[in-house]
Coordinates of C-alpha atoms and ligand atoms in Angstrom, one line a residue:
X15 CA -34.8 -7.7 -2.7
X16 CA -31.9 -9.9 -4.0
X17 CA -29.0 -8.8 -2.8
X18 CA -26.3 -7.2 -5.0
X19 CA -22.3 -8.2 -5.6
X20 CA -20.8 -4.6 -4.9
X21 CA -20.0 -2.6 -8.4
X22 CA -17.1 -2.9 -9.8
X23 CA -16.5 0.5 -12.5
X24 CA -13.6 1.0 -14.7
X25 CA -12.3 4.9 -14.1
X26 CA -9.0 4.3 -13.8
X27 CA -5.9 1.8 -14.9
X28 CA -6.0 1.5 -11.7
X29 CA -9.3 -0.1 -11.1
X30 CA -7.8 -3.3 -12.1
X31 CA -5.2 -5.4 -10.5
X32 CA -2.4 -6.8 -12.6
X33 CA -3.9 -10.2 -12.1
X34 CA -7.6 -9.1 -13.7
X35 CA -6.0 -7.3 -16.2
X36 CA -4.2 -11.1 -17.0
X37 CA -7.5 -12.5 -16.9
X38 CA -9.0 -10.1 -19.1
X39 CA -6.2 -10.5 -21.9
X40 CA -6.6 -14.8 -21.4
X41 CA -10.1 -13.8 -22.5
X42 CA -9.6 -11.7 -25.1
X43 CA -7.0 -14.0 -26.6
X44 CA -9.5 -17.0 -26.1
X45 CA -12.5 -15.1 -28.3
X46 CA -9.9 -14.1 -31.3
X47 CA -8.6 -17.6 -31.2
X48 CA -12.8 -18.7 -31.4
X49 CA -14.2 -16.1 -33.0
X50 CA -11.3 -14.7 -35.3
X51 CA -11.3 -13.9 -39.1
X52 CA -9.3 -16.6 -40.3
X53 CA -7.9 -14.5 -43.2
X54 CA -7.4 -11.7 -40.7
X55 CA -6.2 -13.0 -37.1
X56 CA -6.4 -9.3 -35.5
X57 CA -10.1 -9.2 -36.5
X58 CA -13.1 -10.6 -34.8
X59 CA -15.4 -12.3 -37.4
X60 CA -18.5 -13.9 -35.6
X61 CA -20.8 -13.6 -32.7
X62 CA -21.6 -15.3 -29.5
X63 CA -24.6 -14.9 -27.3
X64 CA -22.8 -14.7 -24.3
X65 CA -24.4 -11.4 -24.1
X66 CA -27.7 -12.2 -25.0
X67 CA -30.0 -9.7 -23.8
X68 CA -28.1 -7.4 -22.2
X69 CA -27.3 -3.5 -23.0
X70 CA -24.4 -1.5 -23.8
X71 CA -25.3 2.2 -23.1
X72 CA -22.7 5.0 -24.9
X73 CA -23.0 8.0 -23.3
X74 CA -20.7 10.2 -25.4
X75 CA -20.1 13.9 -24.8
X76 CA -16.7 14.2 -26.8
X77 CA -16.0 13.5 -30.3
X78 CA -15.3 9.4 -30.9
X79 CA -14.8 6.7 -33.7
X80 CA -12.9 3.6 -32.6
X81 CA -13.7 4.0 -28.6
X82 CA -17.5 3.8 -29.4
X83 CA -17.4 1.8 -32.8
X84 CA -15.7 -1.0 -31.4
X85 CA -17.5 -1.3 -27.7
X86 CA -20.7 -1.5 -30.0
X87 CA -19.3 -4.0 -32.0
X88 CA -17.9 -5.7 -29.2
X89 CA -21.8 -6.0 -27.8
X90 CA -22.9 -7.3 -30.6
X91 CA -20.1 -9.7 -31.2
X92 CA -21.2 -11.4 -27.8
X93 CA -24.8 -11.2 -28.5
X94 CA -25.8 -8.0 -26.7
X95 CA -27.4 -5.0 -27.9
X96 CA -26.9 -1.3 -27.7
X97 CA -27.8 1.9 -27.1
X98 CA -26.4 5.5 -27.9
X99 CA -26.3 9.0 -27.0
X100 CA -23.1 10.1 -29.0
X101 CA -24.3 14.1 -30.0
X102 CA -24.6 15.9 -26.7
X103 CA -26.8 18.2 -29.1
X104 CA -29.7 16.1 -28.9
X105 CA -29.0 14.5 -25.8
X106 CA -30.8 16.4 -22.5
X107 CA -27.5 17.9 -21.6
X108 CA -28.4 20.8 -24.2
X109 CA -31.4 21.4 -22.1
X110 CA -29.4 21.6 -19.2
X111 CA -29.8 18.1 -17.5
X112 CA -26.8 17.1 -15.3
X113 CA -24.5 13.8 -15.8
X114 CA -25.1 12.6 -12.3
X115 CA -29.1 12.5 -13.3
X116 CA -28.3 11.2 -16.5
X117 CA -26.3 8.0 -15.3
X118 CA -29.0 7.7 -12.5
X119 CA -31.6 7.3 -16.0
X120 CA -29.5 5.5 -18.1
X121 CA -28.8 2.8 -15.6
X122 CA -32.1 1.4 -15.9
X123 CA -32.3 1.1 -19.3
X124 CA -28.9 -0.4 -19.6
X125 CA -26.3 -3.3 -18.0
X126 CA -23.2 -1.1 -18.3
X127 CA -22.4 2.3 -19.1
X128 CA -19.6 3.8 -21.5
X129 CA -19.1 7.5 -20.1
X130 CA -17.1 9.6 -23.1
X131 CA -16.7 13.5 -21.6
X132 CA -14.8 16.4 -21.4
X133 CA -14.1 16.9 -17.8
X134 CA -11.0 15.1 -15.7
X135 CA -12.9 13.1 -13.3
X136 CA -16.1 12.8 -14.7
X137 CA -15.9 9.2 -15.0
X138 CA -15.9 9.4 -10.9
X139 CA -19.0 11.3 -10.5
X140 CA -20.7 9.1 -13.1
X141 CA -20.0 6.2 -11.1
X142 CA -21.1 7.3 -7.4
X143 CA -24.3 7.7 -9.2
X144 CA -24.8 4.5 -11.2
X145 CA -26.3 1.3 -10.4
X146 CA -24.7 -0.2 -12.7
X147 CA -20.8 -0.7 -14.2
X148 CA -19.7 2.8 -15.3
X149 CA -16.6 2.3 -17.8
X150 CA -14.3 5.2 -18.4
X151 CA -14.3 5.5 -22.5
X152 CA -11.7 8.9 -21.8
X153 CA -12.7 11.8 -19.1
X154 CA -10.9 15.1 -20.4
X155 CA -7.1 14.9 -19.9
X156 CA -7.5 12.0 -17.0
X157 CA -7.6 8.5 -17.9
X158 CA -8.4 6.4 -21.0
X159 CA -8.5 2.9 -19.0
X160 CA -9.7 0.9 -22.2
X161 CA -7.0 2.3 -24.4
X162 CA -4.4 1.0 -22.4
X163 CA -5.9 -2.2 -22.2
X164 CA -5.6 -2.5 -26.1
X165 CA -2.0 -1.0 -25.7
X166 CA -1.1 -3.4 -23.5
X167 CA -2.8 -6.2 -24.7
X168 CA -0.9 -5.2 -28.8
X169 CA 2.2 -5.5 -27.0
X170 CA 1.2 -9.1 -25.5
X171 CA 0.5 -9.9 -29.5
X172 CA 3.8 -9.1 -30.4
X173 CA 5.3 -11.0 -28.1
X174 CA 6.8 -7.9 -26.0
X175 CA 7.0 -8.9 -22.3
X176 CA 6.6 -5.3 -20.4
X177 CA 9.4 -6.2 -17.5
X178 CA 12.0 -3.7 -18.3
X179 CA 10.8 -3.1 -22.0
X180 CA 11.6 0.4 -23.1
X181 CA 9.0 2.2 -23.8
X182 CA 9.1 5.7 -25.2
X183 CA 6.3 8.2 -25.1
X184 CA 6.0 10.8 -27.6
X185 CA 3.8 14.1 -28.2
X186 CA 1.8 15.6 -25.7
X187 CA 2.2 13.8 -22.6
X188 CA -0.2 16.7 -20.7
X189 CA -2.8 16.8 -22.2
X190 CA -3.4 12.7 -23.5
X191 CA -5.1 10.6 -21.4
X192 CA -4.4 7.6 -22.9
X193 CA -0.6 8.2 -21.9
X194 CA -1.7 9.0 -18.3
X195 CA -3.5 5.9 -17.8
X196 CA -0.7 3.9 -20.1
X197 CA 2.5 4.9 -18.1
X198 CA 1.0 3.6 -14.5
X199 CA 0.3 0.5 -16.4
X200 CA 3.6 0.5 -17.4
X201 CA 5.3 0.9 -14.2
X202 CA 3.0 -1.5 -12.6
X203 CA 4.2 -4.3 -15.3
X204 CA 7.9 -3.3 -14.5
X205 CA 8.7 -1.4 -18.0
X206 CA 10.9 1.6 -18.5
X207 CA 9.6 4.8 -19.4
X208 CA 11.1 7.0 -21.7
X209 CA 9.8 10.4 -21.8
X210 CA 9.9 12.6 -25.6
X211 CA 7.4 15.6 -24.9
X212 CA 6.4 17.9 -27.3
X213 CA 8.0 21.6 -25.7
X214 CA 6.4 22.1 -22.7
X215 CA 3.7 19.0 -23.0
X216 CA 5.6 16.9 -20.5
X217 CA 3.5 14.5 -18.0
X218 CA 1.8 16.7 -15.4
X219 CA 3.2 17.0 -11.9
X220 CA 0.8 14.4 -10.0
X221 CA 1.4 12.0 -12.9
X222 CA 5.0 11.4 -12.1
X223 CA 5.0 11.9 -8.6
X224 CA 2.5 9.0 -8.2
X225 CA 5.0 7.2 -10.8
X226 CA 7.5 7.9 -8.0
X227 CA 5.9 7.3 -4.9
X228 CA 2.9 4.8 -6.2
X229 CA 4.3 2.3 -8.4
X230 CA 8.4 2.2 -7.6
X231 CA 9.3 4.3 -11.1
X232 CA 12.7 5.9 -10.1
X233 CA 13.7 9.2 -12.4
X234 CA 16.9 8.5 -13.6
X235 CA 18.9 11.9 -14.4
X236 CA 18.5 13.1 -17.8
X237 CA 23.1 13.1 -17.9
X238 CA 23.2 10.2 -17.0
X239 CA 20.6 9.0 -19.3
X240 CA 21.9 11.0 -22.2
X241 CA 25.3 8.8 -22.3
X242 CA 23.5 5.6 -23.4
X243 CA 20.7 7.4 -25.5
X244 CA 23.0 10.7 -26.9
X245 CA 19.9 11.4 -29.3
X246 CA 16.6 11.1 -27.3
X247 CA 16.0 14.1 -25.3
X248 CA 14.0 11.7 -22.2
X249 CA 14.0 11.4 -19.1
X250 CA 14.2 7.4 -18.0
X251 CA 11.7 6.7 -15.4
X252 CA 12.5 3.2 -14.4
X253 CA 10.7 0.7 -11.5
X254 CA 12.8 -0.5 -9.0
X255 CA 9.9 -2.4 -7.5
X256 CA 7.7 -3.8 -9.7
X257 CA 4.1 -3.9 -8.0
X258 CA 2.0 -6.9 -7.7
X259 CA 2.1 -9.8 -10.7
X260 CA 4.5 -9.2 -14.1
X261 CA 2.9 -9.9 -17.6
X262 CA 6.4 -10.8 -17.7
X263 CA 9.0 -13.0 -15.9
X264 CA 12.4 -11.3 -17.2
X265 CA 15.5 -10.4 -15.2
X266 CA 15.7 -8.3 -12.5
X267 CA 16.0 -4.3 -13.2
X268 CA 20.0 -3.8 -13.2
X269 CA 21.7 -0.6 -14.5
X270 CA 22.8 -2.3 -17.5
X271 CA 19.7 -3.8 -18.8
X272 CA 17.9 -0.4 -17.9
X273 CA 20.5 1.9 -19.8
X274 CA 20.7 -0.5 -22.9
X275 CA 19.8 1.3 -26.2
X276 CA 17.0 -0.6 -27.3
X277 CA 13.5 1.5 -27.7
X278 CA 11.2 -1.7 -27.8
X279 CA 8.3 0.4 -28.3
X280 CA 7.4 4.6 -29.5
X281 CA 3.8 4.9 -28.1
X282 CA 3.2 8.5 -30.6
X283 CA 0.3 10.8 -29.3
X284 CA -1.4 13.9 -31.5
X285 CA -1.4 17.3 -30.1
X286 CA -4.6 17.6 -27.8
X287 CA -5.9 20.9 -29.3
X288 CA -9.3 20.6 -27.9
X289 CA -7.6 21.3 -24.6
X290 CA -5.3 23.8 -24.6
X291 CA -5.7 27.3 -25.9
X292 CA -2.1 28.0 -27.2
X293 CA -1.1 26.2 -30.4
X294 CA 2.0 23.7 -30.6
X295 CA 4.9 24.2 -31.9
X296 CA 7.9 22.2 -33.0
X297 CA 5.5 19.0 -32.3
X298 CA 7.4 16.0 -32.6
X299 CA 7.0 14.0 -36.0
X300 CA 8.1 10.2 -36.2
X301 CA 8.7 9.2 -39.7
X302 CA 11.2 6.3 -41.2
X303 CA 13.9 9.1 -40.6
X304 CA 13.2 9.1 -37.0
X305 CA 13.3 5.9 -37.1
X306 CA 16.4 5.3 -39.1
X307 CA 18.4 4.7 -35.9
X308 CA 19.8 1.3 -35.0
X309 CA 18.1 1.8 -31.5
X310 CA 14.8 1.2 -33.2
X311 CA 15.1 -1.1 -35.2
X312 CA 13.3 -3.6 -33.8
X313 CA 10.2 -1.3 -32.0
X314 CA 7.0 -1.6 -32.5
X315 CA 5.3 1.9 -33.4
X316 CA 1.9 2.4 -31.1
X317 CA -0.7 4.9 -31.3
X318 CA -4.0 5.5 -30.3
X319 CA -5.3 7.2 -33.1
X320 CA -6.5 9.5 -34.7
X321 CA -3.3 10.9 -35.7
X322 CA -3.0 14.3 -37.3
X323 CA 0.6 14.8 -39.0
X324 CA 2.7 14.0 -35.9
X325 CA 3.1 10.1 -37.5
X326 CA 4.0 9.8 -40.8
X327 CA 1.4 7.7 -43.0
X328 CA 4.9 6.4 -45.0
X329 CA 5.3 4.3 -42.1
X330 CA 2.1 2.3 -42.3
X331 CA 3.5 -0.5 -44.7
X332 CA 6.6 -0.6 -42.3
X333 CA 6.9 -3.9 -40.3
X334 CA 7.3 -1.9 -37.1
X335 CA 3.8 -0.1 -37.7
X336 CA 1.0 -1.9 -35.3
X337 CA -0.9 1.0 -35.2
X338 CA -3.6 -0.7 -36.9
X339 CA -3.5 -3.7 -34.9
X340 CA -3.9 -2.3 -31.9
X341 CA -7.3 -0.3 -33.1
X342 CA -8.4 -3.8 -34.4
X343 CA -7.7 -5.1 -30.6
X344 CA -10.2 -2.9 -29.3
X345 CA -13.2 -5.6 -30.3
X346 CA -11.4 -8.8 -28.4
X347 CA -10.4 -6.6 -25.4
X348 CA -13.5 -4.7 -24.9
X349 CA -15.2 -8.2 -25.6
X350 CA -13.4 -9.2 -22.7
X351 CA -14.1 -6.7 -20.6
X352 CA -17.8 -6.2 -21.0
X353 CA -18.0 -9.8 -20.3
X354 CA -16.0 -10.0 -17.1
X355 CA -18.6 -6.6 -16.0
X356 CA -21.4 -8.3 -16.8
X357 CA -20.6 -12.1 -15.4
X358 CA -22.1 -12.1 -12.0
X359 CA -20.4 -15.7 -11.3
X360 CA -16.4 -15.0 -13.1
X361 CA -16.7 -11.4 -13.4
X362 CA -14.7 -8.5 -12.0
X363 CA -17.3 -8.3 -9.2
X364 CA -15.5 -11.1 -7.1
X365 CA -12.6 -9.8 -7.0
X366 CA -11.8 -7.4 -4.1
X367 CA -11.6 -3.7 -5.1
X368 CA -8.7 -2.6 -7.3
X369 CA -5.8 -1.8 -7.3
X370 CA -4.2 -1.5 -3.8
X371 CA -3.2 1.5 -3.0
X372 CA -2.3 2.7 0.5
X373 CA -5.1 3.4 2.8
X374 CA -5.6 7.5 3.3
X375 CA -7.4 9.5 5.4
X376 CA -10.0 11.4 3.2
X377 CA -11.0 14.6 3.7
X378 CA -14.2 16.6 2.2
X379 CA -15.9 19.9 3.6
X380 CA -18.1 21.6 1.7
X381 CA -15.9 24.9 2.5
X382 CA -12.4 25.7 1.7
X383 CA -10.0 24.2 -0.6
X384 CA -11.0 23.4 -4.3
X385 CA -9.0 21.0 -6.6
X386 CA -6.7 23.2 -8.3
X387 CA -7.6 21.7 -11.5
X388 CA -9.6 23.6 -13.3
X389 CA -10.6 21.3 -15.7
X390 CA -12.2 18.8 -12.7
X391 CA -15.5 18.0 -12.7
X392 CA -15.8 19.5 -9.3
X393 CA -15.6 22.8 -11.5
X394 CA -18.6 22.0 -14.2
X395 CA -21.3 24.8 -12.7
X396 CA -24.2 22.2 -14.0
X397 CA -22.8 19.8 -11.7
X398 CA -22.2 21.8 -8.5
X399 CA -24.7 19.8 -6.1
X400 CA -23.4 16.4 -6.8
X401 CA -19.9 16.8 -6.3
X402 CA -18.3 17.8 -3.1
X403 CA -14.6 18.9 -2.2
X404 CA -12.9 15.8 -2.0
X405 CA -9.4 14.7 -1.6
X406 CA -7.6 12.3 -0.5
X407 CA -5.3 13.5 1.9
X408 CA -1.3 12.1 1.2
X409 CA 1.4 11.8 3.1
X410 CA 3.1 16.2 2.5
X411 CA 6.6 17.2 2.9
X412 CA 7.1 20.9 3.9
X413 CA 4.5 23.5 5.1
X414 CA 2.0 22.2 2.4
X415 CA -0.5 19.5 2.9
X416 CA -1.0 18.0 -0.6
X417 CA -4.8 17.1 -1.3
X418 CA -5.5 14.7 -4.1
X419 CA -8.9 15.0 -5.3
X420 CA -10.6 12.3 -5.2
X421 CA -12.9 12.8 -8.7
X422 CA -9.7 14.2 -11.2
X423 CA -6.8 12.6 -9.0
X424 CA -4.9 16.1 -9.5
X425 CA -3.1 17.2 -6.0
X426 CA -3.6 20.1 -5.2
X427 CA -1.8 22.1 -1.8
X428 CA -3.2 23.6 0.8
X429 CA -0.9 26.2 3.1
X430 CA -3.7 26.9 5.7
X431 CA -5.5 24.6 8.0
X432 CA -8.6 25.7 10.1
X433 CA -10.9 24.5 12.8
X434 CA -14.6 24.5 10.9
X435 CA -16.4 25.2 14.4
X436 CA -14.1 27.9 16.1
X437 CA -13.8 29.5 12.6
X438 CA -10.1 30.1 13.3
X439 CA -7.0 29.0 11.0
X440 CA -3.4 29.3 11.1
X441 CA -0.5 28.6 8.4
X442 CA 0.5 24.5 8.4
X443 CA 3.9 24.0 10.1
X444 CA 6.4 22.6 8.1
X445 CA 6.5 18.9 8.2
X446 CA 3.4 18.6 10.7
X447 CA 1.0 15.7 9.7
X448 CA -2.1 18.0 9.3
X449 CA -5.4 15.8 11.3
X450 CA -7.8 15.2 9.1
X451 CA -10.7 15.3 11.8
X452 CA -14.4 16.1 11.2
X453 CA -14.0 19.9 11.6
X454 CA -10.7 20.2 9.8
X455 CA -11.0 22.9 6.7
X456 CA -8.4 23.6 4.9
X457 CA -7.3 27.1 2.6
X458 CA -5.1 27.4 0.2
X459 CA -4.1 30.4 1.4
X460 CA -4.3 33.1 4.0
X461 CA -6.4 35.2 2.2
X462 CA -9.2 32.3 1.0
X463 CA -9.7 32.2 5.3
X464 CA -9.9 35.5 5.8
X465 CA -12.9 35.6 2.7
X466 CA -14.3 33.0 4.0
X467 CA -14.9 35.0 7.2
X468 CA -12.0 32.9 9.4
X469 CA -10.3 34.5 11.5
X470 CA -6.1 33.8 12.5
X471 CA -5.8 32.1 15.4
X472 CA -3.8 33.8 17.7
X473 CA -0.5 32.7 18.7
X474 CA -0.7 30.1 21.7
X475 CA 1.8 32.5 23.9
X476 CA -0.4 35.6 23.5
X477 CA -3.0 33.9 24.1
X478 CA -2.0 33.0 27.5
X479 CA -1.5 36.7 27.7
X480 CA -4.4 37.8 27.3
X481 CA -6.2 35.4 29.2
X482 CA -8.0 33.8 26.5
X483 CA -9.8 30.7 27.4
X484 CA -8.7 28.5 24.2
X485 CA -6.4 25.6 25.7
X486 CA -5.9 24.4 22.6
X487 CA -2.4 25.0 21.5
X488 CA -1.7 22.3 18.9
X489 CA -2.9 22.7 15.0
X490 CA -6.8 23.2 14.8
Ligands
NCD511 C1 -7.8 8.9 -27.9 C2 -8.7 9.7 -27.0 O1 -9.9 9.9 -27.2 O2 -8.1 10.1 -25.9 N1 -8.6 8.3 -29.0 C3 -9.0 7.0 -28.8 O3 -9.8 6.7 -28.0 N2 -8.4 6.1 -29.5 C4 -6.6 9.6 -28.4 C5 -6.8 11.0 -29.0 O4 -7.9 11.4 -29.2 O5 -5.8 11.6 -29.2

């Protein structure tokens, strides 16, 4: 058998390096500047056969119109061809068939997979099953990697270098993927992040401590903040260290240039009401009064659409409206993209993994600990023998050791570590580096031990006492 370049998959932003996601804009510029609508430069007009006889698969499980319309235009646009399952009603998931069986199927009837669901992480699992490119087209409140790439790539159009542009993000920063997988990119280009939740919407916990600890952001207090932008109630997340290559050259981050008043860009996101049960209230709305203030007058509205009352439709004949655009980009950049999967010799498969992150130990026992996310795909009851426990164990401050699971990236912390063979735990000390060794378990709790029929390990001094024979004095 031929041997096989390694996969590369799109789940995350951070699948990509800065310097692919260069290469993938050079590429997408390259086919609207050869295949463009000459009366309409953000629209693709013609075809290519770079493609030619290779399929698209779009495995949808969620609700979609420009995700899946323009990655099947964008096959046929390079010559390829398509295939569908968009109604999980008459798909083999209504009879009860699992994702991980269905990738395994679908990846011999096509050359890359677009994965649409409900569930955080599900993009992940799809992948460890494929045999062929899995692309994340948005799994639950994750990561929508190709959305960002259009984001980023309408901010390229419009000239807007990201090194310390400032970008605000509006709506319901929770629940909206696409703003998950937007702000690392963000970071990662150098740009300042502005954050205007919705009431209670703001980004979830991991999200900003990876922000933090990741990709150099820096939380600037909201005081200090407040004196150079009195009316936006934010909180100004800014990169101190830039990772990797810059779309941009620009200055170097100083106070000044961070703190100016500016708002290059409002990046507006609807309320997520598939996924939360409680309704939203006092949702923020931009409209031309919003936008009335000198701060904005040169920013370029973004969103990813659909939008459902929170942006104001008097805005779309407004020169600061891309909103549009950017839904138009999706047929260059996911051109682009499907191209560089499928292009054994200048594809993304040459390139070296993705984005670097620091090596951690990982840790997965079938007992124990389960992500705390309860939206994870580790939860989905149809999938529960093809995904295991996973984390990735990070560096913990305190008596916690934070987990981050591997599938939904959501960290979860664990107060208890055991010893799997002497079925004995005892609480984490603080600051102690917990071992991640093959019989390490860890409980989120004393009482998850004890149900899972552990016992407490006794304390090393009474031990002695007693004369047990356990040497062992040091964390299990
Ligand atoms: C987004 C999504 O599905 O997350 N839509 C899209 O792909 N453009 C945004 C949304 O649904 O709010």
């Amino acid at each position: 058998m031929a041997e096989r370049p390694p996969l590369r998959h799109l789940t995350s932003i951070n699948d990509l390096t800065n310097a692919e996601i260069e290469r993938l804009f050079e590429r997408a510029d390259r086919y609207l500047a050869d295949l463009g609508d000459p009366a309409i430069p953000h629209r693709i007009g013609t075809s290519t056969a770079t493609a030619h006889g290779r399929i698209l698969a779009s495995l949808f499980y969620e609700p979609s119109t420009r995700t899946r319309l323009s990655f099947e235009s964008a096959m046929i646009r390079l010559g390829g061809q398509n295939i569908s399952s968009a109604d999980p009603a008459t798909s083999s998931v209504a009879k009860g068939e699992t994702l991980a069986d269905t990738v395994r199927v679908a990846s011999n009837y096509a050359d890359v997979i677009v994965l649409r669901h409900p569930r955080d992480g599900a993009a992940r699992l799809a992948a460890e099953y494929a045999s062929v490119p899995i692309v994340n087209g948005g799994d639950g409140a994750h990561e929508h990697p190709t959305q960002t790439l259009c984001d980023l790539f309408t901010l390229r159009r419009e000239n807007k270098q990201l090194r310390n542009l400032n970008v605000a993000v509006s709506g319901d920063l929770r629940g909206s993927r696409t703003i998950h997988s937007f702000v690392y990119a963000l970071a990662r280009f150098g740009a300042n992040i502005m954050l205007m939740p919705a009431k209670g919407m703001g980004l979830p916990a991991h999200v900003t401590a990876r922000l933090e600890e990741e990709f150099g952001a820096r939380a600037v207090a909201r005081e200090k903040y407040a004196k150079a932008n009195a009316s936006v109630d934010a909180l100004y997340v800014t990169p101190d260290r830039p990772h990797q290559l810059s779309l941009s050259v620009g200055v170097e981050p100083d106070v000044d240039v961070k703190l100016r008043k500016e708002i290059d860009v409002v990046y507006v996101t609807r309320f997520q009401k598939e996924r939360w049960a409680e309704a939203s209230a006092d949702y923020p709305k931009i409209d031309a009064k919003f936008l009335k203030q000198r701060k904005y007058s040169a920013t370029s509205v973004l969103h990813p659409l659909p939008r459902v009352g929170e942006l104001d439709v008097s805005l779309d004949g407004d020169r600061r409206a891309v909103y549009f655009r950017q839904a138009a980009f999706g047929v260059p950049v996911r051109m682009a993209l499907i191209d560089l999967l499928l292009d054994p010799e200048h594809g993304l498969a040459r390139y070296d993994g993705g984005f670097a992150e620091a090596p951690r130990p990982l840790y997965a026992q079938a007992i124990g600990i389960r992500c705390a996310n309860p939206n994870c795909i580790t939860h989905d009851p149809l999938e529960r023998h093809y995904v295991g426990n996973k984390f990735w164990a990070l560096p913990s401050a305190g008596a916690a050791q934070r987990l981050r699971c591997v599938y939904c990236e959501a960290d979860t912390e664990a107060a208890i570590v055991a010893n799997g063979r002497r079925r004995e735990f005892a609480a984490l000390a603080p600051g102690a580096p917990a071992a991640t060794t093959p019989t390490t378990v860890f409980f989120a709790s004393a009482a998850d031990a004890l149900a899972a029929g552990f016992t407490e390990r006794a304390p090393a001094q009474k031990r002695a006492r007693t004369g047990s024979r356990t040497k062992v004095a040091h964390s299990p």
